[in-house]
Coordinates of C-alpha atoms in Angstrom, one line a residue:
Chain E
M8 CA -7.1 16.7 42.7
R9 CA -10.4 16.5 44.5
P10 CA -11.9 13.2 45.6
V11 CA -14.3 11.7 43.1
Y12 CA -17.3 9.5 43.9
M13 CA -19.4 7.1 41.8
I14 CA -23.0 7.7 42.8
S15 CA -25.2 5.7 40.5
G16 CA -25.4 3.9 37.1
G17 CA -27.6 2.1 34.6
V18 CA -27.2 -0.4 31.8
S19 CA -29.6 -1.3 28.9
K20 CA -30.1 -5.0 28.3
F21 CA -27.3 -5.9 25.9
T22 CA -28.6 -7.8 22.9
K23 CA -27.8 -8.7 19.3
A24 CA -30.1 -6.0 17.8
R25 CA -32.2 -3.3 19.4
H26 CA -34.2 -2.4 16.3
D27 CA -36.9 -1.1 18.6
K28 CA -34.8 1.9 19.7
T29 CA -32.4 4.3 18.2
F30 CA -29.1 4.9 20.0
Q31 CA -30.6 7.9 21.8
G32 CA -33.4 5.8 23.1
M33 CA -31.0 3.2 24.4
V34 CA -28.9 5.7 26.3
K35 CA -32.1 7.2 27.7
E36 CA -32.9 3.8 29.3
A37 CA -29.5 3.7 31.0
F38 CA -29.7 7.4 32.0
D39 CA -33.2 7.1 33.4
Y40 CA -32.2 4.0 35.4
T41 CA -29.2 6.0 36.8
L42 CA -31.6 8.7 38.0
K43 CA -34.4 6.3 39.2
D44 CA -31.9 4.4 41.4
L45 CA -31.4 7.7 43.3
D46 CA -35.2 8.6 43.2
L47 CA -34.0 11.7 41.5
E48 CA -36.6 13.2 39.1
F49 CA -35.4 14.8 35.9
G50 CA -36.0 18.5 36.9
K51 CA -33.9 18.2 39.9
A52 CA -31.3 16.2 38.1
F53 CA -31.0 18.9 35.4
E54 CA -30.3 21.5 38.1
I55 CA -27.5 19.4 39.6
I56 CA -25.8 17.9 36.5
D57 CA -23.0 20.1 35.3
G58 CA -22.2 18.3 32.1
S59 CA -21.5 15.0 30.4
V60 CA -19.0 12.9 28.4
A61 CA -20.2 10.8 25.5
S62 CA -18.6 7.4 24.6
Y63 CA -19.0 5.6 21.3
F64 CA -16.4 4.0 19.1
S65 CA -17.4 3.9 15.5
D66 CA -19.1 6.4 13.3
H67 CA -19.3 3.7 10.6
F68 CA -21.8 1.5 12.3
Q69 CA -24.5 4.1 12.0
R70 CA -23.1 6.3 9.2
Q71 CA -23.7 9.1 11.6
L72 CA -21.2 11.7 12.8
M73 CA -21.8 13.7 15.9
S74 CA -24.0 11.0 17.5
G75 CA -22.9 12.4 20.9
I76 CA -24.8 15.6 20.6
M77 CA -27.9 13.7 19.4
V78 CA -27.8 11.8 22.7
Q79 CA -27.2 15.0 24.7
D80 CA -30.3 16.7 23.2
Y81 CA -32.4 13.6 23.5
L82 CA -31.6 13.3 27.2
G83 CA -32.5 17.0 27.6
L84 CA -29.0 17.9 28.8
C85 CA -28.5 20.8 26.3
P86 CA -27.0 23.4 26.7
K87 CA -24.7 21.9 29.3
P88 CA -21.1 21.1 28.4
S89 CA -20.2 17.8 26.8
H90 CA -17.7 16.1 24.5
R91 CA -17.2 12.8 22.8
V92 CA -14.4 10.4 23.7
E93 CA -13.1 7.7 21.3
G94 CA -10.3 5.2 21.8
G95 CA -11.4 1.9 20.2
G96 CA -12.4 -0.8 22.7
A97 CA -11.2 1.4 25.6
T98 CA -13.6 4.1 24.7
G99 CA -15.8 3.4 27.7
G100 CA -12.9 3.3 30.1
L101 CA -11.6 6.5 28.7
C102 CA -15.0 8.2 29.0
F103 CA -15.2 7.1 32.7
Q104 CA -11.8 8.7 33.3
E105 CA -12.7 11.9 31.4
A106 CA -15.7 12.3 33.6
W107 CA -13.4 11.6 36.6
K108 CA -11.1 14.4 35.4
S109 CA -14.0 16.8 35.1
I110 CA -14.8 16.2 38.7
A111 CA -11.2 15.9 40.1
S112 CA -10.1 19.1 38.4
G113 CA -12.9 21.1 40.0
N114 CA -14.4 21.8 36.6
M115 CA -17.7 20.1 37.5
D116 CA -19.4 18.8 40.6
V117 CA -21.7 16.3 38.9
C118 CA -20.9 14.7 35.6
I119 CA -22.7 12.0 33.6
A120 CA -20.7 9.5 31.5
Y121 CA -22.8 7.8 28.9
G122 CA -21.9 5.4 26.2
F123 CA -23.5 3.2 23.5
E124 CA -22.9 1.2 20.3
T125 CA -25.4 0.0 17.8
M126 CA -23.5 -2.7 16.0
S127 CA -26.6 -4.4 14.5
H128 CA -26.8 -1.9 11.7
V129 CA -24.4 -4.0 9.6
N130 CA -23.9 -7.7 9.3
T131 CA -21.3 -9.4 11.5
W132 CA -18.7 -9.7 8.8
K133 CA -19.1 -6.1 7.8
G134 CA -18.8 -5.2 11.5
N135 CA -15.6 -7.1 11.7
E136 CA -14.4 -5.1 8.7
F137 CA -15.2 -1.8 10.5
I138 CA -13.4 -3.0 13.6
A139 CA -10.4 -4.0 11.6
L140 CA -10.2 -0.4 10.3
A141 CA -8.9 0.2 13.8
S142 CA -5.6 -1.3 12.5
D143 CA -3.1 0.4 10.2
V144 CA -5.0 0.7 6.9
S145 CA -1.7 1.0 4.9
F146 CA 0.1 -2.0 6.4
D147 CA -2.2 -4.2 8.4
Y148 CA -5.8 -4.1 7.3
P149 CA -5.1 -5.0 3.6
V150 CA -3.2 -8.2 4.6
G151 CA -6.4 -9.7 6.0
G152 CA -7.7 -7.2 8.6
F153 CA -9.5 -9.2 11.3
Y154 CA -9.2 -8.6 15.0
T155 CA -9.7 -12.2 16.0
G156 CA -6.7 -13.0 13.7
Y157 CA -4.6 -10.4 15.4
Y158 CA -5.4 -11.7 18.9
A159 CA -4.9 -15.3 17.7
M160 CA -1.4 -14.4 16.7
M161 CA -0.8 -12.8 20.1
V162 CA -1.9 -15.8 22.0
I163 CA 0.0 -18.3 19.8
R164 CA 3.1 -16.4 20.9
H165 CA 1.9 -16.5 24.6
M166 CA 1.4 -20.3 24.3
Y167 CA 4.9 -20.5 22.8
E168 CA 6.6 -18.4 25.5
F169 CA 4.7 -19.7 28.5
G170 CA 3.0 -23.0 27.7
T171 CA -0.5 -21.6 27.9
T172 CA -3.1 -24.1 26.7
V173 CA -6.3 -23.9 24.7
E174 CA -8.1 -25.7 27.6
Q175 CA -7.0 -22.9 30.0
M176 CA -8.5 -20.4 27.6
A177 CA -11.7 -22.4 27.4
K178 CA -11.9 -22.3 31.2
V179 CA -12.1 -18.5 31.0
S180 CA -15.0 -18.8 28.6
V181 CA -16.7 -21.4 30.9
K182 CA -16.3 -19.1 33.9
N183 CA -17.6 -15.9 32.2
H184 CA -20.5 -17.5 30.5
T185 CA -21.5 -19.3 33.7
N186 CA -21.3 -16.0 35.7
A187 CA -23.4 -14.2 33.1
F188 CA -26.1 -16.9 33.4
Y189 CA -27.1 -15.0 36.6
N190 CA -26.8 -11.5 35.1
P191 CA -30.1 -10.4 33.5
Y192 CA -28.3 -7.7 31.4
A193 CA -26.1 -10.2 29.7
Q194 CA -26.6 -11.0 26.0
K195 CA -25.7 -14.7 26.2
K196 CA -27.4 -17.3 28.3
I197 CA -25.4 -20.5 27.8
R198 CA -23.4 -22.7 30.1
P199 CA -20.7 -24.2 27.9
T200 CA -18.2 -26.9 29.0
V201 CA -14.5 -26.8 28.1
E202 CA -15.4 -29.4 25.4
D203 CA -18.2 -27.1 24.0
V204 CA -15.7 -24.2 23.7
R205 CA -13.1 -26.3 21.8
K206 CA -15.8 -27.9 19.6
A207 CA -17.3 -24.5 18.6
P208 CA -16.5 -23.4 15.0
M209 CA -12.8 -22.3 14.7
V210 CA -12.6 -18.6 13.9
A211 CA -8.9 -17.9 13.9
Y212 CA -6.7 -20.7 15.4
P213 CA -6.7 -21.3 18.3
L214 CA -9.8 -19.0 19.0
T215 CA -13.2 -20.6 18.6
R216 CA -16.5 -18.8 18.5
L217 CA -16.9 -19.3 22.3
D218 CA -13.5 -17.7 22.9
I219 CA -14.7 -14.4 21.4
C220 CA -17.1 -11.7 22.5
V221 CA -20.1 -10.9 20.3
M222 CA -21.3 -7.8 18.5
S223 CA -23.9 -6.1 20.6
D224 CA -26.4 -3.2 20.8
G225 CA -26.4 -1.5 24.2
A226 CA -25.9 1.6 26.4
A227 CA -24.6 2.4 29.8
A228 CA -24.5 5.5 32.0
V229 CA -22.6 6.5 35.2
M230 CA -23.0 9.5 37.5
L231 CA -19.8 10.8 39.1
A232 CA -19.6 13.6 41.7
S233 CA -17.3 15.7 43.9
E234 CA -18.0 16.0 47.7
E235 CA -19.9 19.2 46.8
G236 CA -21.8 17.2 44.2
V237 CA -22.6 14.5 46.7
R238 CA -24.0 17.2 49.1
K239 CA -26.2 18.5 46.3
I240 CA -27.6 15.1 45.4
K241 CA -28.2 14.3 49.0
K242 CA -30.2 17.5 49.4
A243 CA -32.2 16.9 46.2
T244 CA -33.0 13.2 47.0
K245 CA -33.1 13.5 50.8
K246 CA -31.4 10.1 50.8
K247 CA -28.3 8.6 52.3
L248 CA -26.1 7.7 49.4
N249 CA -24.3 4.4 48.9
L250 CA -21.0 5.8 47.8
V251 CA -18.0 4.3 46.0
K252 CA -14.8 6.3 45.7
V253 CA -12.6 6.3 42.6
T254 CA -9.2 6.1 44.3
G255 CA -6.9 5.8 41.3
I256 CA -6.9 6.0 37.5
G257 CA -4.2 4.9 35.1
R258 CA -3.8 4.7 31.3
G259 CA -1.2 3.2 29.0
T260 CA -0.6 3.0 25.3
D261 CA 1.3 0.8 22.7
A262 CA 2.1 1.0 19.0
M263 CA -0.9 0.4 16.7
R264 CA 1.0 -2.2 14.6
M265 CA 1.8 -5.3 16.6
A266 CA 4.8 -5.7 14.3
D267 CA 6.3 -2.5 15.9
R268 CA 6.1 -3.7 19.6
P269 CA 9.5 -3.7 21.3
R270 CA 11.2 -6.7 22.9
K271 CA 12.8 -5.3 26.1
N272 CA 12.5 -5.7 29.9
V273 CA 9.3 -6.1 31.9
I274 CA 7.9 -2.9 33.5
L275 CA 7.8 -4.1 37.1
L276 CA 5.1 -3.8 39.7
P277 CA 6.2 -3.3 43.4
H278 CA 5.7 -7.0 44.2
E279 CA 7.8 -8.2 41.3
S280 CA 11.6 -8.3 40.7
A281 CA 13.7 -8.3 37.6
D282 CA 14.9 -11.8 38.5
D283 CA 11.3 -13.0 37.9
Y284 CA 11.8 -12.3 34.2
K285 CA 15.4 -13.0 33.3
N286 CA 14.9 -14.3 29.8
L287 CA 11.6 -12.6 28.8
K288 CA 11.6 -10.2 25.9
Y289 CA 8.8 -7.7 26.7
P290 CA 6.1 -6.9 25.7
G291 CA 6.7 -8.6 22.4
I292 CA 3.3 -9.5 21.1
H293 CA 2.4 -11.8 23.9
S294 CA 1.7 -9.1 26.5
F295 CA 0.0 -5.8 26.7
R296 CA 2.5 -3.1 27.8
A297 CA -0.4 -0.5 27.9
G298 CA -2.3 -2.7 30.3
R299 CA 0.8 -3.0 32.6
V300 CA 1.4 0.8 32.6
A301 CA -2.3 1.6 33.2
S302 CA -2.3 -0.8 36.1
K303 CA 0.9 0.5 37.5
L304 CA -0.3 4.1 37.5
A305 CA -3.7 3.3 38.9
Y306 CA -2.1 1.1 41.7
E307 CA 0.3 3.9 42.6
K308 CA -2.5 6.4 43.0
A309 CA -4.6 4.0 45.1
G310 CA -1.6 2.8 47.2
I311 CA -1.9 -0.8 46.0
L312 CA 1.4 -2.8 46.4
N313 CA 0.2 -6.3 45.6
P314 CA -3.0 -6.3 43.5
G315 CA -3.6 -10.0 43.7
K316 CA -3.9 -9.6 47.5
E317 CA -5.4 -6.1 47.7
L318 CA -8.2 -6.3 45.1
D319 CA -11.4 -8.1 46.0
F320 CA -12.5 -8.4 42.3
V321 CA -11.7 -7.2 38.8
E322 CA -14.0 -6.5 35.9
L323 CA -11.6 -6.7 32.9
H324 CA -11.8 -6.4 29.2
D325 CA -12.2 -10.1 28.0
A326 CA -12.9 -9.5 24.3
Y327 CA -11.1 -12.8 24.0
S328 CA -10.6 -15.6 26.5
S329 CA -6.9 -15.3 25.6
S330 CA -6.7 -11.6 26.4
E331 CA -8.3 -12.2 29.8
I332 CA -5.3 -14.6 30.6
Q333 CA -2.8 -12.0 29.2
T334 CA -4.5 -9.3 31.3
Y335 CA -4.2 -11.2 34.6
E336 CA -0.5 -10.9 34.1
D337 CA -0.5 -7.3 32.9
M338 CA -2.5 -6.3 36.0
G339 CA -0.2 -8.3 38.3
L340 CA -2.8 -10.7 39.6
C341 CA -0.2 -13.3 38.8
K342 CA 3.3 -13.1 37.3
Y343 CA 3.9 -13.0 33.5
G344 CA 3.6 -16.5 32.3
E345 CA 1.4 -17.8 35.1
G346 CA -1.9 -16.6 33.6
G347 CA -2.9 -20.1 32.3
K348 CA -2.2 -21.8 35.6
F349 CA -4.0 -18.9 37.4
V350 CA -7.3 -19.8 35.7
E351 CA -6.7 -23.5 35.9
E352 CA -6.3 -23.4 39.6
G353 CA -9.5 -21.4 40.0
Y354 CA -8.3 -18.0 41.3
P355 CA -10.5 -15.9 39.1
F356 CA -13.7 -18.0 39.5
M357 CA -16.6 -16.9 41.7
P358 CA -16.9 -18.6 45.0
G359 CA -20.0 -20.7 45.6
I360 CA -20.8 -21.3 41.9
D361 CA -20.5 -24.9 40.5
Y362 CA -18.6 -24.6 37.2
G363 CA -18.3 -28.4 36.8
L364 CA -14.5 -28.0 37.1
T365 CA -12.0 -28.9 39.9
L366 CA -10.7 -25.6 41.2
P367 CA -8.5 -25.8 44.3
K368 CA -8.1 -22.1 44.6
Q369 CA -11.7 -21.1 43.5
G370 CA -12.7 -17.6 44.3
K371 CA -9.4 -16.2 45.5
I372 CA -9.9 -13.1 43.4
P373 CA -13.0 -13.2 41.2
V374 CA -12.4 -11.8 37.7
N375 CA -15.5 -10.7 35.6
P376 CA -18.1 -11.7 38.1
S377 CA -20.6 -10.0 35.7
G378 CA -19.7 -12.4 32.9
G379 CA -17.5 -9.8 31.1
L380 CA -17.6 -9.1 27.4
L381 CA -17.5 -12.7 26.5
A382 CA -21.0 -13.3 27.8
C383 CA -22.5 -9.8 28.4
G384 CA -21.6 -8.6 24.9
H385 CA -19.4 -5.8 23.7
P386 CA -21.3 -2.7 22.5
V387 CA -18.0 -0.9 22.4
G388 CA -18.8 2.6 23.7
A389 CA -21.0 1.1 26.5
T390 CA -18.6 -1.7 27.6
G391 CA -16.2 0.2 29.8
L392 CA -19.1 2.0 31.5
M393 CA -21.0 -1.3 31.9
Q394 CA -18.0 -2.6 33.8
A395 CA -18.1 0.6 36.0
V396 CA -21.8 0.1 36.8
F397 CA -21.5 -3.6 37.6
A398 CA -18.5 -2.8 39.8
L399 CA -20.4 -0.1 41.5
W400 CA -23.3 -2.4 42.3
Q401 CA -20.8 -5.1 43.5
L402 CA -19.2 -2.6 46.0
Q403 CA -22.6 -1.2 47.0
G404 CA -23.8 -4.7 47.8
T405 CA -26.8 -4.0 45.5
I406 CA -26.4 -6.8 43.0
K407 CA -29.6 -8.5 44.2
K408 CA -31.6 -5.3 43.8
H409 CA -30.4 -4.8 40.2
F410 CA -30.0 -8.4 39.0
G411 CA -33.0 -9.9 40.8
N412 CA -30.8 -12.6 42.4
N413 CA -27.8 -12.7 44.8
T414 CA -25.7 -15.3 43.0
L415 CA -23.0 -12.8 41.8
Q416 CA -22.9 -10.7 44.9
L417 CA -19.5 -11.1 46.6
K418 CA -19.4 -11.0 50.3
D419 CA -18.5 -7.5 51.5
P420 CA -16.1 -6.5 48.7
K421 CA -14.1 -3.3 49.6
R422 CA -12.0 -2.7 46.6
G423 CA -12.3 -3.5 42.9
A424 CA -10.7 -2.6 39.6
I425 CA -12.1 -2.0 36.1
H426 CA -10.0 -2.4 33.0
S427 CA -10.8 -1.3 29.5
H428 CA -8.7 -2.2 26.5
A429 CA -8.5 -1.1 22.8
G430 CA -7.3 -3.0 19.7
T431 CA -4.4 -5.3 20.4
G432 CA -3.6 -3.3 23.6
T433 CA -3.2 0.2 22.0
Y434 CA -5.1 2.1 24.7
V435 CA -5.7 0.6 28.1
T436 CA -7.3 2.2 31.2
V437 CA -7.5 0.9 34.7
S438 CA -9.6 2.6 37.4
I439 CA -9.7 1.6 41.1
L440 CA -13.0 1.7 43.0
E441 CA -13.4 1.5 46.7
K442 CA -16.5 1.3 49.0
E443 CA -16.8 4.4 51.0
K444 CA -16.9 3.6 54.8
Chain J
M7 CA -49.4 33.1 -8.0
A8 CA -47.7 29.8 -8.8
D9 CA -49.8 26.9 -9.9
K10 CA -50.0 24.7 -6.8
E11 CA -50.9 21.7 -8.9
K12 CA -47.7 21.9 -10.9
A13 CA -45.4 22.4 -7.8
N14 CA -44.5 18.9 -6.9
I15 CA -41.4 16.6 -6.7
P16 CA -41.7 13.9 -9.3
E17 CA -42.1 10.3 -8.0
T18 CA -39.2 7.9 -8.8
D19 CA -38.8 4.2 -8.6
E20 CA -35.4 3.9 -6.9
G21 CA -34.8 3.2 -3.2
T22 CA -37.2 1.5 -0.7
I23 CA -40.8 1.2 -1.9
V24 CA -43.5 0.0 0.4
F25 CA -46.9 0.3 -1.2
N26 CA -49.0 0.0 1.9
V27 CA -47.7 1.0 5.3
P28 CA -50.0 -0.2 8.1
F29 CA -51.2 2.6 10.3
P30 CA -53.5 2.5 13.4
D31 CA -56.7 4.6 13.6
D32 CA -55.8 5.6 17.1
L33 CA -52.4 7.4 17.5
S34 CA -51.9 5.8 20.9
G35 CA -51.3 2.5 19.1
L36 CA -48.2 3.9 17.4
K37 CA -45.9 3.1 20.4
K38 CA -46.6 -0.6 19.8
M39 CA -45.5 -0.3 16.1
T40 CA -42.6 -2.5 15.1
P41 CA -39.6 -0.5 13.8
I42 CA -39.2 0.3 10.2
I43 CA -35.8 -0.9 9.0
I44 CA -34.4 0.1 5.6
K45 CA -31.3 -0.6 3.7
Q46 CA -28.8 2.3 3.3
P47 CA -26.0 1.7 0.8
Y48 CA -22.6 3.4 1.3
Q49 CA -19.7 3.3 -1.0
I50 CA -16.7 5.5 -1.4
D51 CA -13.3 5.6 -3.2
Y52 CA -10.7 7.1 -1.0
I53 CA -7.7 9.0 -2.4
H54 CA -5.2 7.2 0.0
S55 CA -1.7 8.5 0.0
Y56 CA 1.1 6.4 1.5
G57 CA 2.9 9.6 2.1
Q58 CA 6.5 9.0 3.5
D59 CA 5.9 5.3 3.4
S60 CA 5.4 5.3 -0.4
P61 CA 8.9 3.8 -1.2
F62 CA 7.9 0.6 0.6
F63 CA 5.3 0.0 -2.1
A64 CA 7.6 1.0 -4.9
G65 CA 10.1 -1.5 -3.4
L66 CA 7.5 -4.3 -3.6
A67 CA 6.8 -3.5 -7.3
N68 CA 10.5 -4.0 -7.8
K69 CA 10.6 -7.3 -5.8
K70 CA 12.4 -5.7 -2.8
I71 CA 11.3 -5.6 0.8
L72 CA 12.2 -2.2 2.3
G73 CA 12.6 -1.4 5.9
T74 CA 14.0 1.5 7.7
K75 CA 16.9 2.1 10.1
C76 CA 17.4 5.0 12.6
T77 CA 20.3 7.3 11.6
R78 CA 21.0 8.0 15.2
C79 CA 20.4 4.9 17.4
G80 CA 20.4 2.2 14.7
Y81 CA 17.0 0.7 15.7
S82 CA 15.7 -1.1 12.6
Y83 CA 12.1 -1.5 11.4
A84 CA 10.8 -4.3 9.2
T85 CA 7.5 -2.4 8.7
P86 CA 8.8 1.1 7.8
K87 CA 8.7 4.0 10.2
L88 CA 10.4 7.2 8.9
H89 CA 11.0 8.4 12.4
C90 CA 12.4 6.3 15.1
M91 CA 10.0 5.3 18.0
E92 CA 13.1 4.9 20.2
C93 CA 14.9 8.2 19.8
G94 CA 12.7 10.4 17.6
S95 CA 15.4 10.8 14.9
E96 CA 14.9 10.3 11.2
C97 CA 15.3 6.9 9.6
D98 CA 16.8 5.8 6.3
W99 CA 15.5 3.2 3.9
I100 CA 17.3 -0.2 3.9
E101 CA 16.7 -3.4 2.0
L102 CA 15.6 -6.3 4.1
P103 CA 16.5 -10.0 3.4
Q104 CA 13.9 -12.0 1.5
Q105 CA 14.1 -14.9 4.0
G106 CA 12.9 -14.7 7.5
R107 CA 11.3 -16.8 10.3
V108 CA 7.7 -17.0 11.6
H109 CA 7.5 -15.1 14.8
T110 CA 3.9 -16.0 15.3
W111 CA 1.0 -17.1 13.1
T112 CA -2.7 -17.9 12.9
T113 CA -5.1 -19.4 10.4
C114 CA -8.3 -17.4 9.8
Y115 CA -11.4 -19.4 9.0
F116 CA -13.6 -16.4 9.1
G117 CA -12.7 -12.8 8.4
S118 CA -13.9 -9.3 7.6
E119 CA -16.3 -9.2 4.7
E120 CA -13.6 -8.1 2.3
F121 CA -11.5 -11.2 3.0
L122 CA -14.2 -13.8 3.7
K123 CA -13.9 -15.3 0.2
E124 CA -10.1 -15.8 0.8
T125 CA -10.7 -17.9 4.0
P126 CA -9.0 -20.0 5.2
F127 CA -5.8 -17.9 5.0
N128 CA -2.7 -17.8 7.2
L129 CA -1.4 -14.6 8.8
I130 CA 2.2 -14.5 10.0
L131 CA 4.5 -11.9 11.6
V132 CA 7.9 -12.3 10.0
E133 CA 11.1 -11.7 11.9
F134 CA 14.3 -10.9 9.9
E135 CA 17.8 -11.6 11.1
G136 CA 19.2 -8.4 12.7
I137 CA 16.0 -6.4 12.4
D138 CA 14.3 -5.1 15.5
T139 CA 10.6 -5.1 14.4
L140 CA 8.4 -7.5 12.5
L141 CA 6.3 -7.5 9.2
L142 CA 2.7 -8.7 8.9
S143 CA 2.1 -10.9 5.9
R144 CA 0.3 -14.0 4.5
L145 CA 1.9 -17.4 4.5
V146 CA 0.7 -19.3 1.4
G147 CA 0.8 -22.9 0.4
V148 CA 0.7 -24.6 3.9
S149 CA -2.2 -25.6 6.1
Q150 CA -2.6 -24.9 9.8
D151 CA -0.9 -28.0 11.1
E152 CA 2.2 -27.4 9.0
I153 CA 3.0 -24.0 10.5
S154 CA 5.1 -23.4 13.6
I155 CA 7.0 -20.6 15.3
G156 CA 10.6 -20.3 14.0
M157 CA 9.9 -22.0 10.6
K158 CA 11.9 -20.5 7.7
V159 CA 9.9 -18.6 5.1
S160 CA 10.9 -16.8 2.0
A161 CA 9.2 -13.9 0.1
K162 CA 7.4 -14.1 -3.2
F163 CA 6.0 -11.1 -5.1
K164 CA 3.0 -10.5 -7.2
R165 CA 3.9 -9.9 -10.8
N166 CA 1.2 -7.3 -11.2
S167 CA 1.7 -5.0 -8.3
K168 CA -1.4 -3.7 -6.7
F169 CA 0.5 -1.3 -4.4
K170 CA -0.7 -3.0 -1.3
P171 CA 1.3 -4.8 1.4
T172 CA -0.1 -8.0 -0.1
D173 CA 2.2 -7.5 -3.1
V174 CA 4.6 -9.5 -1.0
Y175 CA 3.7 -12.9 0.6
F176 CA 5.7 -15.7 2.1
V177 CA 6.0 -19.4 1.4
S178 CA 7.6 -22.1 3.5
S179 CA 11.4 -22.4 2.8
P180 CA 12.6 -25.6 4.4
D181 CA 16.1 -25.5 5.7
K182 CA 17.9 -28.1 3.5
E183 CA 21.0 -28.3 5.7
E184 CA 18.9 -29.2 8.7
K185 CA 17.1 -31.9 6.7
A186 CA 20.2 -33.5 5.4

């Protein structure tokens, strides 16, 4: 495998509805930003780019098959190689890793990963129906197919096993919304309190409207390159590049039907021991085995032994405040069962921001500094790539340049992780990004 | 030569009709135009086969809940799988008990469009004694504050089978011995 570098990225402003642009036009915005950030004009970019990978989740939202090629031609990238990737909510993360593979394998030197979703083409409840079609249509969907309902059942069991509370979940929502307040790309601009979260309309108990991400229209793009690709880009732009290296990728899976998930022993990370989980049946439906396996594989490749101590920040897939807590545990930021306490004590909050909460351990390992899906929005195919772009800017130290303010810039972060997650934890990807010295 | 006057597609009344679409004199003004948004209906009847899972639905029509059990390792499934996820071997059909316990639950106050009119409704995953996996179902007749993990539930069946997993649903079945 060859080393793979993240060079540049772009994100369209995520919003409820982009009626002013088609999906091609939205991706074009993100793609153009990716080039503009390098001062790379299109003609030179076309010479350098070897191919692309397209990321979008649902054909239903637009009633359009083969949307990927329509983006490829709109961007002017035909006749270069491309293919579409789909894996539910993890589509963006999978796309990022497919582009990584294209480079690592030696198949390409410069690859563009682009993704989008246009969820505004149907009303919210029809959108929920489409998303619920990503559950078994023989056994699960007809019973009352609704993803918030599925995640609600998972966290009810998490609360039962570990004593996790709705207030702890609300604190995740407070954190991510507050962070996103300083992110101009975010869809939502609110600063809710724990009380606001709990008083919001109940969607599926215990998840309220503020525990859940929103439907969104948006696009994102990322440029990845090999050492040879980096040399070509440097030559074309005559610029010193602010490089981030992708030092590890990992993926995991689990059964589509939650009902089928096993109850066995925890898959351990190096800093854990079997004694930590003597009476825990795993993953059951309270934890995401795919997230644990993805993390384990990515950490092994990147040489991470204790993620809580060796990562400077994480952008993870918080489609629900509950799944952020569950994911702290899968990723080994804390032990299984400690996710609620982890957020309560302040570990995943940003340093230096006033959340109106008492947080003795504030900022130990910031999670979702960008605001995550809860506040940025979740235009599915763009989401995993959005995380990659925000993580890139974080590691480059260019948050101020791109956000127009410095609030969300961590001080000299060296290593971060991005985590993308599909329906009830069926596909999960984790990628490790490191600032190149 | 064909009569040009007669060669036209007849005008019809269905679909979107706008009688006057604004248009600028100068084409450079078009980039400022607000988007045209139309409604596109889409409806389809799928010919959905339950394939190897079909006996489950025949079971419901006969007031039986069928699961499967691996012929090799004995792993048992409350939602049928005809091949074992544990060892890859073939499974046989077994009849499940009609009583179980709530493994987890939620009450949905919103839902997908198809189920909006049924809200609020309760979803549960049912665990059956001695069976390794669970079954997703509805819990009927109780409100959110009456549901808890571990509560006993028993199956009821629709008289007119629709050949859907909702042909079976569960109701609270209080443990009389515990109450006495």
